[in-house]
mmCIF file of C-alpha atoms in Angstrom:
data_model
loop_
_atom_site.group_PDB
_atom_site.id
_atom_site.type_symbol
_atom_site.label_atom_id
_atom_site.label_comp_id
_atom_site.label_asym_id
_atom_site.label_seq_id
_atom_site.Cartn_x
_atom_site.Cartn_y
_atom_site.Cartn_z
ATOM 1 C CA UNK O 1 97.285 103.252 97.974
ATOM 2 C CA UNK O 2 93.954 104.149 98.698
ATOM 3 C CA UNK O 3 92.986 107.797 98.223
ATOM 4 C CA UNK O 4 90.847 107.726 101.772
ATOM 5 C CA UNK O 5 93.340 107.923 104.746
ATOM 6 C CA UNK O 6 92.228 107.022 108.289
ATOM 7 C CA UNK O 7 94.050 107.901 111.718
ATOM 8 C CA UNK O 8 94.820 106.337 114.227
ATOM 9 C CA UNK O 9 94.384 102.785 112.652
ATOM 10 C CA UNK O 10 94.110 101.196 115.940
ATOM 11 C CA UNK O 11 92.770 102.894 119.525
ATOM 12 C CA UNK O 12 92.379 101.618 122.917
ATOM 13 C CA UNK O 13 90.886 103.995 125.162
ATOM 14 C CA UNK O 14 88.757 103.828 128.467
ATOM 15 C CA UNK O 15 84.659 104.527 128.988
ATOM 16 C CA UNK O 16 85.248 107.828 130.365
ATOM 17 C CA UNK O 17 88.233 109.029 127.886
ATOM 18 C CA UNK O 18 87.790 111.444 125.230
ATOM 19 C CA UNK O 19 88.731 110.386 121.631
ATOM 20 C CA UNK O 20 88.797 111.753 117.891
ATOM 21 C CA UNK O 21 88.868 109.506 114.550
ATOM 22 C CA UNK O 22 90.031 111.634 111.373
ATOM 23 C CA UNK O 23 89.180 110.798 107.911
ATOM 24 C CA UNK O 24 91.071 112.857 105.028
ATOM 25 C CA UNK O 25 89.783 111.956 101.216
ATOM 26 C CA UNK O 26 92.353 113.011 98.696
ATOM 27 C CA UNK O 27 89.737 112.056 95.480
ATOM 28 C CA UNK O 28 88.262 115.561 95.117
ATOM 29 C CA UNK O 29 85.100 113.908 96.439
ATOM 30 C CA UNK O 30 82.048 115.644 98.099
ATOM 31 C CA UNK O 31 80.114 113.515 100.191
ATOM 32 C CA UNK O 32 81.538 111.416 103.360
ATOM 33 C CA UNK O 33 80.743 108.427 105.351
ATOM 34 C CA UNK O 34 80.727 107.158 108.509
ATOM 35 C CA UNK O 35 80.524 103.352 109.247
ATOM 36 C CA UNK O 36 80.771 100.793 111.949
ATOM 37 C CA UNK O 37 81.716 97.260 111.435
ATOM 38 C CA UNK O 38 81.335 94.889 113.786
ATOM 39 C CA UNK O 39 81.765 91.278 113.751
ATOM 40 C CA UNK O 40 79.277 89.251 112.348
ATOM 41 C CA UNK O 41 76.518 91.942 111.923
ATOM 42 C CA UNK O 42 76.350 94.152 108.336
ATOM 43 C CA UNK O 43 78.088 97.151 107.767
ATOM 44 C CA UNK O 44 75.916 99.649 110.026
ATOM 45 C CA UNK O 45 75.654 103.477 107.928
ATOM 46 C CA UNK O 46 75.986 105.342 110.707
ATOM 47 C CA UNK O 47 76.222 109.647 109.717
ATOM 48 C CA UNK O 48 76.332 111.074 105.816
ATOM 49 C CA UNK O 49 77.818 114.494 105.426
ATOM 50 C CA UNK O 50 77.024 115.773 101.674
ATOM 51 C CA UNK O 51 78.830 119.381 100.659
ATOM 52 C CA UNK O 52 79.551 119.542 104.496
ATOM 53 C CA UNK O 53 76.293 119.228 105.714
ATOM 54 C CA UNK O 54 74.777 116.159 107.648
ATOM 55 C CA UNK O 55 72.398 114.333 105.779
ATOM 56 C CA UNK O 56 71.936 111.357 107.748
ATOM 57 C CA UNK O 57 72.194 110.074 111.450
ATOM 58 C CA UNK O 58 71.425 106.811 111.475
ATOM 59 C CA UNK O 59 70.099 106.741 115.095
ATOM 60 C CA UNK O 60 73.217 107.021 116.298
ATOM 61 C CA UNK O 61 73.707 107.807 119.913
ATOM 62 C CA UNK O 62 75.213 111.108 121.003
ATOM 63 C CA UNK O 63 78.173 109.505 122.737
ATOM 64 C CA UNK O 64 79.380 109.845 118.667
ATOM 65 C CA UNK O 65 79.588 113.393 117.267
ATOM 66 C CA UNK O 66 80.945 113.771 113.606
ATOM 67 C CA UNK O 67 82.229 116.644 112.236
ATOM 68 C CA UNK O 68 82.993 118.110 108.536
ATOM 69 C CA UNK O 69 84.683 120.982 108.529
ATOM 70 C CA UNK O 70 85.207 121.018 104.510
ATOM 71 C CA UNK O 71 84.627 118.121 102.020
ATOM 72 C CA UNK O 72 88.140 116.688 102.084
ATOM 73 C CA UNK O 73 87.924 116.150 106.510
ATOM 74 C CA UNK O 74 85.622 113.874 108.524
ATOM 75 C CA UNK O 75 86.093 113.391 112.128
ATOM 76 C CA UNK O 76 83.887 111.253 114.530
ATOM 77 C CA UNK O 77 84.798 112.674 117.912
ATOM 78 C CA UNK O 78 84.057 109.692 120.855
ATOM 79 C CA UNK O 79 83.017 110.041 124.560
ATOM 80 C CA UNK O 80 81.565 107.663 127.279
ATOM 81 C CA UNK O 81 81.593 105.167 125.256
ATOM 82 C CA UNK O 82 80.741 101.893 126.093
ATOM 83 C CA UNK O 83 82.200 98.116 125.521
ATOM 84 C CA UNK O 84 79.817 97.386 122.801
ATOM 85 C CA UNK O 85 81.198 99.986 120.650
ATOM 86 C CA UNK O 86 83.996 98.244 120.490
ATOM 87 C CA UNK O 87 84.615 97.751 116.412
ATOM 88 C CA UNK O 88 86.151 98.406 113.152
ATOM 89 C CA UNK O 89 85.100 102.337 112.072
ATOM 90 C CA UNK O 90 85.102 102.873 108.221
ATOM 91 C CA UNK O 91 85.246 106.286 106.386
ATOM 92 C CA UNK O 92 84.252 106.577 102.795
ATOM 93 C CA UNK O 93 83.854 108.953 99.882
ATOM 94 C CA UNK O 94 81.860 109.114 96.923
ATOM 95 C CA UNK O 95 81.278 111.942 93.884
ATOM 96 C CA UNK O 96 78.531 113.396 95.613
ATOM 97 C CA UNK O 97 75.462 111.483 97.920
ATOM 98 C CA UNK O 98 72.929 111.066 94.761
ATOM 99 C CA UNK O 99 73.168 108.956 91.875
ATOM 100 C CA UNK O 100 75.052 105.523 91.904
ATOM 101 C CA UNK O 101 79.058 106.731 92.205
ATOM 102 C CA UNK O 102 80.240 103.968 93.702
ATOM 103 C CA UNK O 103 81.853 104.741 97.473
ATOM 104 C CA UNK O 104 85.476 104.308 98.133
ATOM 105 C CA UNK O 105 86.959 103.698 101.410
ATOM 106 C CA UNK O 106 89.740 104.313 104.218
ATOM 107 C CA UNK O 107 91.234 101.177 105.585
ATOM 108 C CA UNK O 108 89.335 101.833 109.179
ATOM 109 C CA UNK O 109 90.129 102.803 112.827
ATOM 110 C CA UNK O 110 90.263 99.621 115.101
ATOM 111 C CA UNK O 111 88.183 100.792 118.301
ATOM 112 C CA UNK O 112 88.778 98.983 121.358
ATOM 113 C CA UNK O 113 87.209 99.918 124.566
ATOM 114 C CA UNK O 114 88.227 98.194 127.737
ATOM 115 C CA UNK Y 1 62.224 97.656 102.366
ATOM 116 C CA UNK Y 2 65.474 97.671 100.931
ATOM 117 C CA UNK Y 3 67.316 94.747 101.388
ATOM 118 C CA UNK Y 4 70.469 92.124 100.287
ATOM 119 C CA UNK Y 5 70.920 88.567 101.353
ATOM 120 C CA UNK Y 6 74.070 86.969 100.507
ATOM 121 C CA UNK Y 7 75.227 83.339 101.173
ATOM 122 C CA UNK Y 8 76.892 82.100 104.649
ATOM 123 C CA UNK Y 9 80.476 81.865 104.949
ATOM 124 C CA UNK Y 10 83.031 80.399 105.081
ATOM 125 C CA UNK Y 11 83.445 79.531 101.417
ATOM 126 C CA UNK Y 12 86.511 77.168 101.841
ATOM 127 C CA UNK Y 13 88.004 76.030 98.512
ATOM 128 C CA UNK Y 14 91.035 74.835 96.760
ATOM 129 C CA UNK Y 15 93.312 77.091 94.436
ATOM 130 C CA UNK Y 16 91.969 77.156 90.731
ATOM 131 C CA UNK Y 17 88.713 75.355 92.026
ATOM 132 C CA UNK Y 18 85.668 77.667 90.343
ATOM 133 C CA UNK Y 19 83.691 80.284 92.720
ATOM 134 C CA UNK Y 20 80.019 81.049 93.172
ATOM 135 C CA UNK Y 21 78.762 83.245 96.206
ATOM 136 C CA UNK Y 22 75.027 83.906 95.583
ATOM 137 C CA UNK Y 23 73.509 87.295 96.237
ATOM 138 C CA UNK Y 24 69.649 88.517 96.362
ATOM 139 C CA UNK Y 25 68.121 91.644 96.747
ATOM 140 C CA UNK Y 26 64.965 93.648 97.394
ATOM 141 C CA UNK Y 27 64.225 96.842 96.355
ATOM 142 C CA UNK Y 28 61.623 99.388 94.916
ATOM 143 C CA UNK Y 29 62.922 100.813 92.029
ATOM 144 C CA UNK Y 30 65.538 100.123 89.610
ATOM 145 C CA UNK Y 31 68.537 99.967 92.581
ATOM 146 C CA UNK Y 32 72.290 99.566 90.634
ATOM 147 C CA UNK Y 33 74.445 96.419 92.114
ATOM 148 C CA UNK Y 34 77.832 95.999 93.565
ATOM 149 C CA UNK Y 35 80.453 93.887 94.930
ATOM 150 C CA UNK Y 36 82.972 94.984 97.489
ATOM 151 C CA UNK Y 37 86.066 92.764 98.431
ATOM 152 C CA UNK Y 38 87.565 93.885 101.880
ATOM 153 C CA UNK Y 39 91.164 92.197 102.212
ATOM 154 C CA UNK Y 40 92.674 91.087 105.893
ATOM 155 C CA UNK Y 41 93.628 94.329 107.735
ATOM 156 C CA UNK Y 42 91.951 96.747 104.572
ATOM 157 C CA UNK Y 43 88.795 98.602 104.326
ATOM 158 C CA UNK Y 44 86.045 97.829 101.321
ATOM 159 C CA UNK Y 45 87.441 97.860 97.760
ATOM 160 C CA UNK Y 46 84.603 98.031 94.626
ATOM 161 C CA UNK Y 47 84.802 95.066 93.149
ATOM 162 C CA UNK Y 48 82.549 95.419 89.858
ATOM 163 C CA UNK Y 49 79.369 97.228 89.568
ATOM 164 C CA UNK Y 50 76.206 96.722 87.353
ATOM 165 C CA UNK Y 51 73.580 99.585 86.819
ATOM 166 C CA UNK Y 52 70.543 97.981 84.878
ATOM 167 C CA UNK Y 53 68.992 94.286 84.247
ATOM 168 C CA UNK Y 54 71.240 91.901 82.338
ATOM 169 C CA UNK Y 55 74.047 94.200 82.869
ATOM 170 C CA UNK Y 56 77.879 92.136 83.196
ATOM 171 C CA UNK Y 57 80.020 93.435 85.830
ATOM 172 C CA UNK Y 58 83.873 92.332 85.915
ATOM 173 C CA UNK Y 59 87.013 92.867 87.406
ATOM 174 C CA UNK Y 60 90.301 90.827 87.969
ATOM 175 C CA UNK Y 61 88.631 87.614 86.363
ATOM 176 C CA UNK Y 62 85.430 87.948 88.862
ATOM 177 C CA UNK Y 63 81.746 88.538 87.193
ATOM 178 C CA UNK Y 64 78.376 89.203 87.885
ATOM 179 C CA UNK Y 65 75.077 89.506 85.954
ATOM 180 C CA UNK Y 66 72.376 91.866 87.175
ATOM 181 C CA UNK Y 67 69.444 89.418 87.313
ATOM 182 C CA UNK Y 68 66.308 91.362 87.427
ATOM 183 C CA UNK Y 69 63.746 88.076 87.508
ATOM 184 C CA UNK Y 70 65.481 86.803 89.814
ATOM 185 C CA UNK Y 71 66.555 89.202 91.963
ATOM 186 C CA UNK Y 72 69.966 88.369 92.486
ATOM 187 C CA UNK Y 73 73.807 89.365 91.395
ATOM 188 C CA UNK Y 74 75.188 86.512 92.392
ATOM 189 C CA UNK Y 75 79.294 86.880 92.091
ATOM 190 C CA UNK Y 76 81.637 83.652 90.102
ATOM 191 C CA UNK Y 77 85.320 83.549 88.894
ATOM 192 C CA UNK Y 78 86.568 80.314 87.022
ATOM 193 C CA UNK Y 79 89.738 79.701 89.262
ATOM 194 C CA UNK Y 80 90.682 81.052 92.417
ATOM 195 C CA UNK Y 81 93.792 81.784 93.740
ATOM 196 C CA UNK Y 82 95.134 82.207 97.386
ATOM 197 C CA UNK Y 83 95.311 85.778 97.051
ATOM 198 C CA UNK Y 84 91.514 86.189 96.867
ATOM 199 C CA UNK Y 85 91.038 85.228 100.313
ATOM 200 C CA UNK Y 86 88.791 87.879 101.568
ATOM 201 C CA UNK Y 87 85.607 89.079 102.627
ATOM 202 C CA UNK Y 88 83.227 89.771 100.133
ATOM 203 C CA UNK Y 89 80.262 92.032 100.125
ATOM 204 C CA UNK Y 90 76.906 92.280 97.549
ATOM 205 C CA UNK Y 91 75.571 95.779 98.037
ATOM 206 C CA UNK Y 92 72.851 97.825 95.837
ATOM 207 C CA UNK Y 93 72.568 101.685 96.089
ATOM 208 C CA UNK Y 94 68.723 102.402 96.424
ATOM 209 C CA UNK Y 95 66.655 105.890 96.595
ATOM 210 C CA UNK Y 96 65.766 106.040 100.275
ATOM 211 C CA UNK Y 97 65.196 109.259 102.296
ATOM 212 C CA UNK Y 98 65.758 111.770 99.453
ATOM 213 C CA UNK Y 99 69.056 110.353 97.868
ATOM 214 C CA UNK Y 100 71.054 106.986 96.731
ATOM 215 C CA UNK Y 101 72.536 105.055 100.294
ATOM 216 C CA UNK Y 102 74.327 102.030 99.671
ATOM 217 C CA UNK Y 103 72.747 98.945 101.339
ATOM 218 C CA UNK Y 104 75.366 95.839 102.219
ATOM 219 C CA UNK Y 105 74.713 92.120 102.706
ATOM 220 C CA UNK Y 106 76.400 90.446 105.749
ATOM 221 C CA UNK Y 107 79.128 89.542 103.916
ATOM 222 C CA UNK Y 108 81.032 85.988 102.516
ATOM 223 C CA UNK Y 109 84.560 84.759 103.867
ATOM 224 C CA UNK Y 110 86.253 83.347 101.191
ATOM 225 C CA UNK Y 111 89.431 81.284 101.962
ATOM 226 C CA UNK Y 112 91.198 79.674 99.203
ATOM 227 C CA UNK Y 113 93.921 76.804 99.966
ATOM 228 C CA UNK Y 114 97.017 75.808 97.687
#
């Protein structure tokens, strides 16, 4: 049972259609991840939220807007997107952003976009 | 830069057969070393860790020695089973930007047969 929960696990949803992804860590933990694995490429960092604030957008484009309203919730909310973002989405936790905690993670929201 | 190279998969072997998947790094620094094991359908799962040169990580019969001449943390276990059949990721957590991000090879497919 991990103690990082994703939701849905698997979406389907059109270019134009609107779209959230939820993350809820139950570890106490205060930094959060966003991730995007897709096949054959690394595991892309894509935003780092540390005590709620945003401490890293990977060059992400705006059609992906994360939000953290307190250190146990991560959302990435999802508009326009486009076929290529088609991919597993990963949510982790760690201790805090600094140091070497290791990062723990939810078992990912299965994007498809027709 | 900060960087990890891992070994192509597959890695196709027979139950009880012995396991090496070779990992090598760059980094400024003194970066700590993991390995992740992602399962069919799961997200990433730490493995072991290793925080300084000629440190021995282990876990569930699987080990790894931080190499610093070398550069590498390359991952063995004596006798597979089926049940390790998974993907398997070498990452190292390096000071970039102002804090400690985790950086992940492309990952290893492991697929052990009885």
């Amino acid at each position: 049972e991990t103690g990082v929960t994703q939701t849905p696990r698997h979406l389907v949803m059109g270019m134009t259609n609107k779209k959230s992804l939820k993350c809820e860590q139950h570890l106490g933990h205060n930094a959060m991840y966003w991730y995007k694995q897709s096949a054959k490429k690394p595991l892309e960092l894509m935003f780092v939220y540390n005590f709620k604030e945003q401490t890293e957008n990977n060059s992400v484009p705006s059609r992906f807007s994360p939000e953290c309203p307190n250190s146990s919730h991560l959302f990435l909310h999802l508009h326009t997107l486009q076929p290529e973002d088609s991919a597993l989405y990963l949510c982790a936790s760690s201790q805090q952003q600094g140091g070497n905690q290791p990062q723990h993670f939810g078992d990912g929201t299965r994007l498809s976009i027709l | 830069g900060n960087s990890v190279t891992q070994m192509e998969g597959p890695v196709t072997l027979s139950e009880e057969a012995f396991l090496t998947i070779n990992c090598t790094y760059t980094a400024t620094g003194y970066p700590s070393l993991f390995w992740y094991v992602q399962y069919p359908g799961e997200g990433l799962q730490l493995l072991l860790k290793a925080t300084k040169a000629d440190d021995k990580g282990s876990n569930k019969g699987f080990e790894a020695t931080y190499r610093k001449e070398t550069t590498s943390f390359h991952l063995e276990k004596g006798s597979v089973q089926v049940s390790d059949s998974a993907v398997y990721f070498c990452a190292l957590s390096a000071f970039s930007g102002g804090y400690n991000k985790l950086i992940f090879g492309a990952g290893t497919r492991l697929a052990v047969h009885p």
